[in-house]
Short mmCIF file of C-alpha atoms in Angstrom, two decimals:
data_model
loop_
_atom_site.label_atom_id
_atom_site.label_comp_id
_atom_site.label_asym_id
_atom_site.label_seq_id
_atom_site.Cartn_x
_atom_site.Cartn_y
_atom_site.Cartn_z
CA UNK X 196 -10.93 -10.25 -1.06
CA UNK X 197 -8.09 -9.79 1.43
CA UNK X 198 -6.58 -13.29 1.14
CA UNK X 199 -6.67 -13.17 -2.67
CA UNK X 200 -5.00 -9.77 -3.03
CA UNK X 201 -1.38 -10.74 -2.37
CA UNK X 202 -1.32 -13.88 -4.58
CA UNK X 203 -2.94 -11.94 -7.42
CA UNK X 204 -0.26 -9.25 -7.26
CA UNK X 205 2.26 -11.76 -8.61
CA UNK X 206 0.16 -12.20 -11.75
CA UNK X 207 -0.26 -8.47 -12.41
CA UNK X 208 2.13 -6.58 -14.72
CA UNK X 209 4.87 -4.67 -12.94
CA UNK X 210 4.95 -0.92 -12.63
CA UNK X 211 2.19 1.69 -12.37
CA UNK X 212 0.01 -0.14 -14.92
CA UNK X 213 -0.20 -3.19 -12.68
CA UNK X 214 -0.91 -0.99 -9.68
CA UNK X 215 -3.78 0.72 -11.49
CA UNK X 216 -5.27 -2.61 -12.55
CA UNK X 217 -5.08 -3.99 -9.02
CA UNK X 218 -6.56 -0.84 -7.51
CA UNK X 219 -9.43 -0.84 -10.01
CA UNK X 220 -10.17 -4.52 -9.34
CA UNK X 221 -10.19 -3.95 -5.58
CA UNK X 222 -12.53 -0.97 -5.90
CA UNK X 223 -14.95 -2.92 -8.11
CA UNK X 224 -14.92 -5.86 -5.73
CA UNK X 225 -15.33 -3.70 -2.64
CA UNK X 226 -17.98 -1.24 -3.75
CA UNK X 227 -19.91 -3.20 -6.39
CA UNK X 228 -19.90 -6.66 -4.84
CA UNK X 229 -19.35 -6.21 -1.11
CA UNK X 230 -21.37 -3.04 -0.56
CA UNK X 231 -23.87 -3.40 -3.39
CA UNK X 232 -24.78 -7.09 -3.49
CA UNK X 233 -24.21 -7.97 0.17
CA UNK X 234 -25.85 -4.78 1.38
CA UNK X 235 -28.93 -5.27 -0.79
CA UNK X 236 -29.34 -8.92 0.18
CA UNK X 237 -28.80 -8.17 3.86
CA UNK X 238 -31.24 -5.26 4.09
CA UNK X 239 -34.09 -6.90 2.18
CA UNK X 240 -33.50 -10.30 3.77
CA UNK X 241 -33.65 -8.84 7.27
CA UNK X 242 -36.77 -6.81 6.44
CA UNK X 243 -38.62 -9.86 5.06
CA UNK X 244 -37.56 -12.67 7.39
CA UNK X 245 -36.38 -10.87 10.53
CA UNK X 246 -35.21 -13.33 13.20
CA UNK X 247 -37.15 -16.28 11.75
CA UNK X 248 -34.17 -17.71 9.89
CA UNK X 249 -31.22 -19.85 10.83
CA UNK X 250 -27.75 -18.36 10.62
CA UNK X 251 -26.76 -21.15 8.24
CA UNK X 252 -28.88 -20.46 5.15
CA UNK X 253 -28.47 -24.04 3.92
CA UNK X 254 -30.84 -25.35 6.64
CA UNK X 255 -33.62 -22.83 5.92
CA UNK X 256 -36.75 -23.47 3.89
CA UNK X 257 -35.89 -20.79 1.37
CA UNK X 258 -38.87 -21.18 -0.98
CA UNK X 259 -41.75 -22.85 0.90
CA UNK X 260 -44.14 -24.66 -1.40
CA UNK X 261 -41.86 -24.56 -4.44
CA UNK X 262 -39.89 -27.79 -4.38
CA UNK X 263 -38.36 -27.53 -7.86
CA UNK X 264 -37.32 -23.90 -7.39
CA UNK X 265 -35.83 -24.80 -4.00
CA UNK X 266 -33.74 -27.59 -5.56
CA UNK X 267 -32.50 -25.23 -8.27
CA UNK X 268 -31.57 -22.62 -5.67
CA UNK X 269 -29.72 -25.14 -3.52
CA UNK X 270 -27.87 -26.44 -6.58
CA UNK X 271 -26.81 -22.87 -7.39
CA UNK X 272 -25.60 -22.40 -3.82
CA UNK X 273 -23.55 -25.60 -4.03
CA UNK X 274 -21.94 -24.47 -7.29
CA UNK X 275 -21.14 -21.10 -5.71
CA UNK X 276 -19.58 -22.76 -2.66
CA UNK X 277 -17.50 -25.05 -4.87
CA UNK X 278 -16.20 -22.12 -6.94
CA UNK X 279 -15.53 -20.05 -3.82
CA UNK X 280 -13.59 -22.93 -2.29
CA UNK X 281 -11.20 -22.93 -5.26
CA UNK X 282 -10.26 -19.25 -4.88
CA UNK X 283 -9.85 -19.34 -1.10
CA UNK X 284 -7.97 -22.62 -1.33
CA UNK X 285 -5.49 -21.11 -3.79
CA UNK X 286 -4.73 -18.20 -1.46
CA UNK X 287 -4.39 -20.50 1.55
CA UNK X 288 -2.12 -22.94 -0.29
CA UNK X 289 0.09 -20.11 -1.58
CA UNK X 290 0.49 -18.72 1.95
CA UNK X 291 1.13 -22.17 3.42
CA UNK X 292 3.71 -22.99 0.75
CA UNK X 293 5.49 -19.69 1.36
CA UNK X 294 5.53 -20.36 5.10
CA UNK X 295 6.84 -23.91 4.80
CA UNK X 296 9.47 -23.75 2.04
CA UNK X 297 10.03 -20.04 1.37
CA UNK X 298 9.68 -17.95 -1.80
CA UNK X 299 12.64 -19.44 -3.70
CA UNK X 300 11.64 -23.11 -3.53
CA UNK X 301 11.05 -24.76 -6.93
CA UNK X 302 7.58 -25.98 -7.83
CA UNK X 303 6.92 -29.68 -7.26
CA UNK X 304 3.68 -31.56 -7.78
CA UNK X 305 4.31 -33.71 -4.71
CA UNK X 306 4.40 -30.73 -2.38
CA UNK X 307 1.39 -29.08 -4.04
CA UNK X 308 -0.71 -32.26 -3.81
CA UNK X 309 0.30 -32.82 -0.17
CA UNK X 310 -0.63 -29.26 0.78
CA UNK X 311 -3.93 -29.51 -1.11
CA UNK X 312 -4.87 -32.78 0.57
CA UNK X 313 -3.98 -31.38 3.99
CA UNK X 314 -6.14 -28.29 3.52
CA UNK X 315 -9.10 -30.27 2.17
CA UNK X 316 -8.80 -32.82 4.99
CA UNK X 317 -8.91 -30.10 7.65
CA UNK X 318 -11.89 -28.40 6.02
CA UNK X 319 -13.77 -31.71 5.66
CA UNK X 320 -13.07 -32.64 9.30
CA UNK X 321 -14.47 -29.35 10.59
CA UNK X 322 -17.54 -29.69 8.36
CA UNK X 323 -18.22 -33.23 9.65
CA UNK X 324 -17.77 -32.24 13.29
CA UNK X 325 -20.06 -29.19 13.04
CA UNK X 326 -22.43 -29.88 10.13
CA UNK X 327 -25.03 -27.23 11.03
CA UNK X 328 -22.83 -24.78 12.92
CA UNK X 329 -21.03 -22.99 10.11
CA UNK X 330 -21.90 -19.56 11.52
CA UNK X 331 -20.14 -20.37 14.81
CA UNK X 332 -16.99 -21.49 13.01
CA UNK X 333 -17.10 -18.36 10.86
CA UNK X 334 -17.43 -16.28 14.02
CA UNK X 335 -14.25 -17.79 15.46
CA UNK X 336 -12.23 -17.46 12.27
CA UNK X 337 -13.60 -13.98 11.59
CA UNK X 338 -12.62 -12.74 15.04
CA UNK X 339 -9.07 -14.11 14.78
CA UNK X 340 -7.71 -14.45 11.25
CA UNK X 341 -9.87 -11.74 9.67
CA UNK X 342 -8.98 -9.36 12.51
CA UNK X 343 -5.28 -9.89 11.80
CA UNK X 344 -5.68 -9.56 8.02
CA UNK X 345 -7.98 -6.51 8.07
CA UNK X 346 -6.78 -4.51 11.07
CA UNK X 347 -3.50 -5.56 12.67
CA UNK X 348 -1.29 -6.48 9.69
CA UNK X 349 -2.28 -3.52 7.42
CA UNK X 350 -1.65 -1.03 10.23
CA UNK X 351 1.72 -2.63 10.98
CA UNK X 352 2.70 -2.47 7.30
CA UNK X 353 1.53 1.16 7.07
CA UNK X 354 3.64 2.22 10.06
CA UNK X 355 6.67 0.30 8.78
CA UNK X 356 6.38 1.90 5.32
CA UNK X 357 5.97 5.36 6.84
CA UNK X 358 9.10 4.83 8.92
CA UNK X 359 11.14 3.67 5.92
CA UNK X 360 9.86 6.47 3.67
CA UNK X 361 10.73 9.09 6.27
CA UNK X 362 14.23 7.68 6.67
CA UNK X 363 14.77 7.57 2.90
CA UNK X 364 13.53 11.14 2.45
CA UNK X 365 15.82 12.35 5.22
CA UNK X 366 18.87 10.61 3.74
CA UNK X 367 18.14 11.87 0.21
CA UNK X 368 17.43 15.43 1.35
CA UNK X 369 20.85 15.65 3.00
CA UNK X 370 22.64 14.60 -0.19
CA UNK X 371 20.21 15.88 -2.80
CA UNK X 372 21.76 19.30 -3.37
CA UNK X 373 25.27 18.00 -4.10
CA UNK X 374 24.13 15.39 -6.60
CA UNK X 375 21.67 17.55 -8.56
CA UNK X 376 24.16 18.73 -11.23
CA UNK X 377 24.24 19.22 -14.98
CA UNK X 378 24.24 15.46 -15.48
CA UNK X 379 20.67 15.39 -14.17
CA UNK X 380 19.53 17.70 -16.98
CA UNK X 381 21.37 15.58 -19.55
CA UNK X 382 19.75 12.43 -18.19
CA UNK X 383 16.33 14.09 -18.22
CA UNK X 384 16.70 15.13 -21.88
CA UNK X 385 17.78 11.63 -22.85
CA UNK X 386 14.86 10.12 -20.96
CA UNK X 387 12.43 12.48 -22.69
CA UNK X 388 13.49 11.19 -26.11
CA UNK X 389 12.80 7.57 -25.14
CA UNK X 390 9.35 6.07 -25.41
CA UNK X 391 8.07 5.37 -21.88
CA UNK X 392 6.99 1.84 -21.04
CA UNK X 393 4.68 1.98 -18.01
CA UNK X 394 4.65 -1.80 -17.68
CA UNK X 395 8.40 -1.84 -17.02
CA UNK X 396 8.57 1.26 -14.87
CA UNK X 397 9.44 0.30 -11.28
CA UNK X 398 7.09 1.31 -8.51
CA UNK X 399 9.41 2.52 -5.76
CA UNK X 400 12.60 3.35 -7.68
CA UNK X 401 13.59 6.19 -9.96
CA UNK X 402 15.26 5.83 -13.34
CA UNK X 403 18.62 6.82 -11.95
CA UNK X 404 20.38 8.43 -9.00
CA UNK X 405 20.13 11.91 -10.49
CA UNK X 406 16.38 11.62 -10.92
CA UNK X 407 16.02 10.38 -7.37
CA UNK X 408 18.10 13.30 -6.16
CA UNK X 409 15.92 15.74 -8.07
CA UNK X 410 12.83 14.14 -6.56
CA UNK X 411 14.34 14.51 -3.12
CA UNK X 412 15.02 18.20 -3.73
CA UNK X 413 11.44 18.66 -4.87
CA UNK X 414 10.15 16.86 -1.79
CA UNK X 415 12.27 19.01 0.50
CA UNK X 416 11.19 22.23 -1.20
CA UNK X 417 7.58 21.54 -2.12
CA UNK X 418 6.31 24.68 -0.41
CA UNK X 419 8.08 27.00 -2.89
CA UNK X 420 8.57 26.91 -6.68
CA UNK X 421 11.90 25.39 -7.62
CA UNK X 422 12.74 28.28 -9.90
CA UNK X 423 12.77 30.73 -6.98
CA UNK X 424 15.09 28.69 -4.78
CA UNK X 425 18.83 29.22 -4.68
CA UNK X 426 21.41 26.62 -3.85
CA UNK X 427 21.84 28.17 -0.38
CA UNK X 428 18.13 27.83 0.38
CA UNK X 429 18.13 24.25 -0.88
CA UNK X 430 21.08 23.40 1.34
CA UNK X 431 19.47 25.12 4.33
CA UNK X 432 16.18 23.30 3.90
CA UNK X 433 17.91 19.96 3.44
CA UNK X 434 20.01 20.51 6.56
CA UNK X 435 16.96 21.66 8.52
CA UNK X 436 15.03 18.53 7.51
CA UNK X 437 17.94 16.29 8.37
CA UNK X 438 18.57 17.90 11.76
CA UNK X 439 14.88 17.90 12.54
CA UNK X 440 14.64 14.15 11.90
CA UNK X 441 17.72 13.43 14.05
CA UNK X 442 17.03 15.45 17.15
CA UNK X 443 13.89 17.39 16.15
CA UNK X 444 15.12 20.78 17.49
CA UNK X 445 12.48 22.40 15.27
CA UNK X 446 9.89 21.40 17.86
CA UNK X 447 11.36 23.83 20.41
CA UNK X 448 9.27 26.76 19.22
CA UNK X 449 5.53 26.94 19.80
CA UNK X 450 4.69 26.62 16.12
CA UNK X 451 7.11 23.75 15.68
CA UNK X 452 5.72 22.01 18.74
CA UNK X 453 2.16 22.29 17.46
CA UNK X 454 3.25 20.99 14.06
CA UNK X 455 5.10 18.05 15.60
CA UNK X 456 2.13 17.15 17.79
CA UNK X 457 -0.25 17.32 14.82
CA UNK X 458 2.01 15.16 12.64
CA UNK X 459 2.35 12.60 15.42
CA UNK X 460 -1.42 12.47 15.88
CA UNK X 461 -2.02 12.00 12.16
CA UNK X 462 0.71 9.38 11.92
CA UNK X 463 -0.01 7.24 14.97
CA UNK X 464 -3.42 8.06 16.48
CA UNK X 465 -5.55 7.03 13.50
CA UNK X 466 -3.77 3.67 12.98
CA UNK X 467 -3.94 3.02 16.73
CA UNK X 468 -7.67 3.81 16.74
CA UNK X 469 -8.23 1.40 13.84
CA UNK X 470 -6.42 -1.38 15.70
CA UNK X 471 -8.25 -0.71 18.99
CA UNK X 472 -11.69 -0.67 17.34
CA UNK X 473 -11.04 -3.75 15.21
CA UNK X 474 -9.47 -5.79 18.01
CA UNK X 475 -12.15 -4.68 20.49
CA UNK X 476 -15.04 -5.80 18.32
CA UNK X 477 -13.17 -8.99 17.46
CA UNK X 478 -12.67 -9.87 21.12
CA UNK X 479 -16.36 -9.29 21.82
CA UNK X 480 -17.38 -11.44 18.85
CA UNK X 481 -14.89 -14.14 19.83
CA UNK X 482 -16.36 -14.26 23.34
CA UNK X 483 -19.92 -14.65 22.04
CA UNK X 484 -18.94 -17.22 19.41
CA UNK X 485 -16.96 -19.27 21.92
CA UNK X 486 -19.91 -19.34 24.35
CA UNK X 487 -22.28 -20.42 21.57
CA UNK X 488 -19.93 -23.19 20.47
CA UNK X 489 -19.48 -24.45 24.04
CA UNK X 490 -23.25 -24.43 24.53
CA UNK X 491 -23.65 -26.48 21.37
CA UNK X 492 -21.08 -29.03 22.57
CA UNK X 493 -22.65 -29.21 26.05
CA UNK X 494 -26.02 -30.02 24.47
CA UNK X 495 -24.49 -33.07 22.82
CA UNK X 496 -24.20 -31.61 19.34
CA UNK X 497 -27.85 -30.69 19.02
CA UNK X 498 -29.17 -27.25 18.22
CA UNK X 499 -30.82 -25.43 21.09
CA UNK X 500 -34.48 -24.61 20.77
CA UNK X 501 -35.06 -21.37 18.95
CA UNK X 502 -37.54 -19.59 16.72
CA UNK X 503 -38.91 -21.71 13.87
CA UNK X 504 -37.68 -21.09 10.35
CA UNK X 505 -39.60 -18.77 8.12
CA UNK X 506 -42.71 -20.33 6.65
CA UNK X 507 -44.95 -19.32 3.82
CA UNK X 508 -47.59 -18.07 6.26
CA UNK X 509 -45.13 -15.78 8.04
CA UNK X 510 -43.86 -14.47 4.70
CA UNK X 511 -47.37 -13.69 3.48
CA UNK X 512 -48.16 -12.03 6.82
#
């Protein structure tokens, strides 16, 4: 899901409508597919087979005694793997193309075919070198690339966005009071008469400088109704927010210090905890996967002796 999200955003309509569609698709994929299907299969599979299965399900005797049903099941798995390869390959090729030539490069079939052949060649080489060790390769890629995609990069983006939003709010609060004039009301009345088009409404921009100024005033004064605030109170609150972001003198009092500490904890501690937990588990998994892969190579490319696959007798028992 994570690699496909960014390429799919380019195909979504712009504005809040596209954001809602993307959010709904992510929720359906996460809760219905990931939690529902994977959770159900994992729980019941572990309860039935236990440790009597290979990590690579393609080398297990899935339906002992039912040769035709086993062939049908393996054919379905092959079709699923082929379809899954197309979606992951698209995301990988889009990222590779962006890294090599940049976002403004024109489309050419030669470059697309070369990138496709390179990706397929690498995947085929790994599959030929480790034909029955897919779980060990997945462990290495999961502990490196997935760790970056799921833990490190999202936290970095979150902190960068929070920093930019705070700087923008501070700048707009300092100049919001002077720009919120009668022209803002005129612009609001004119906008009310127009039919809104949510597909063309930008995500992070207002419809004009006056509207952005009004939003900044509302953000600075959200603790009190706007109708009860005078221009002096607006100016005071804007100046207080601006001075507090520059030198944070508001933290000198006990209440201000507690508030500053709490905001810092909410802003930095939780993202740091997410990174520490994700990277910690990834390092542990990388260590175990690396040892397993080295053991496999030391044995000459043969699987070490382990518990036999599940049989019909063990299933009936």
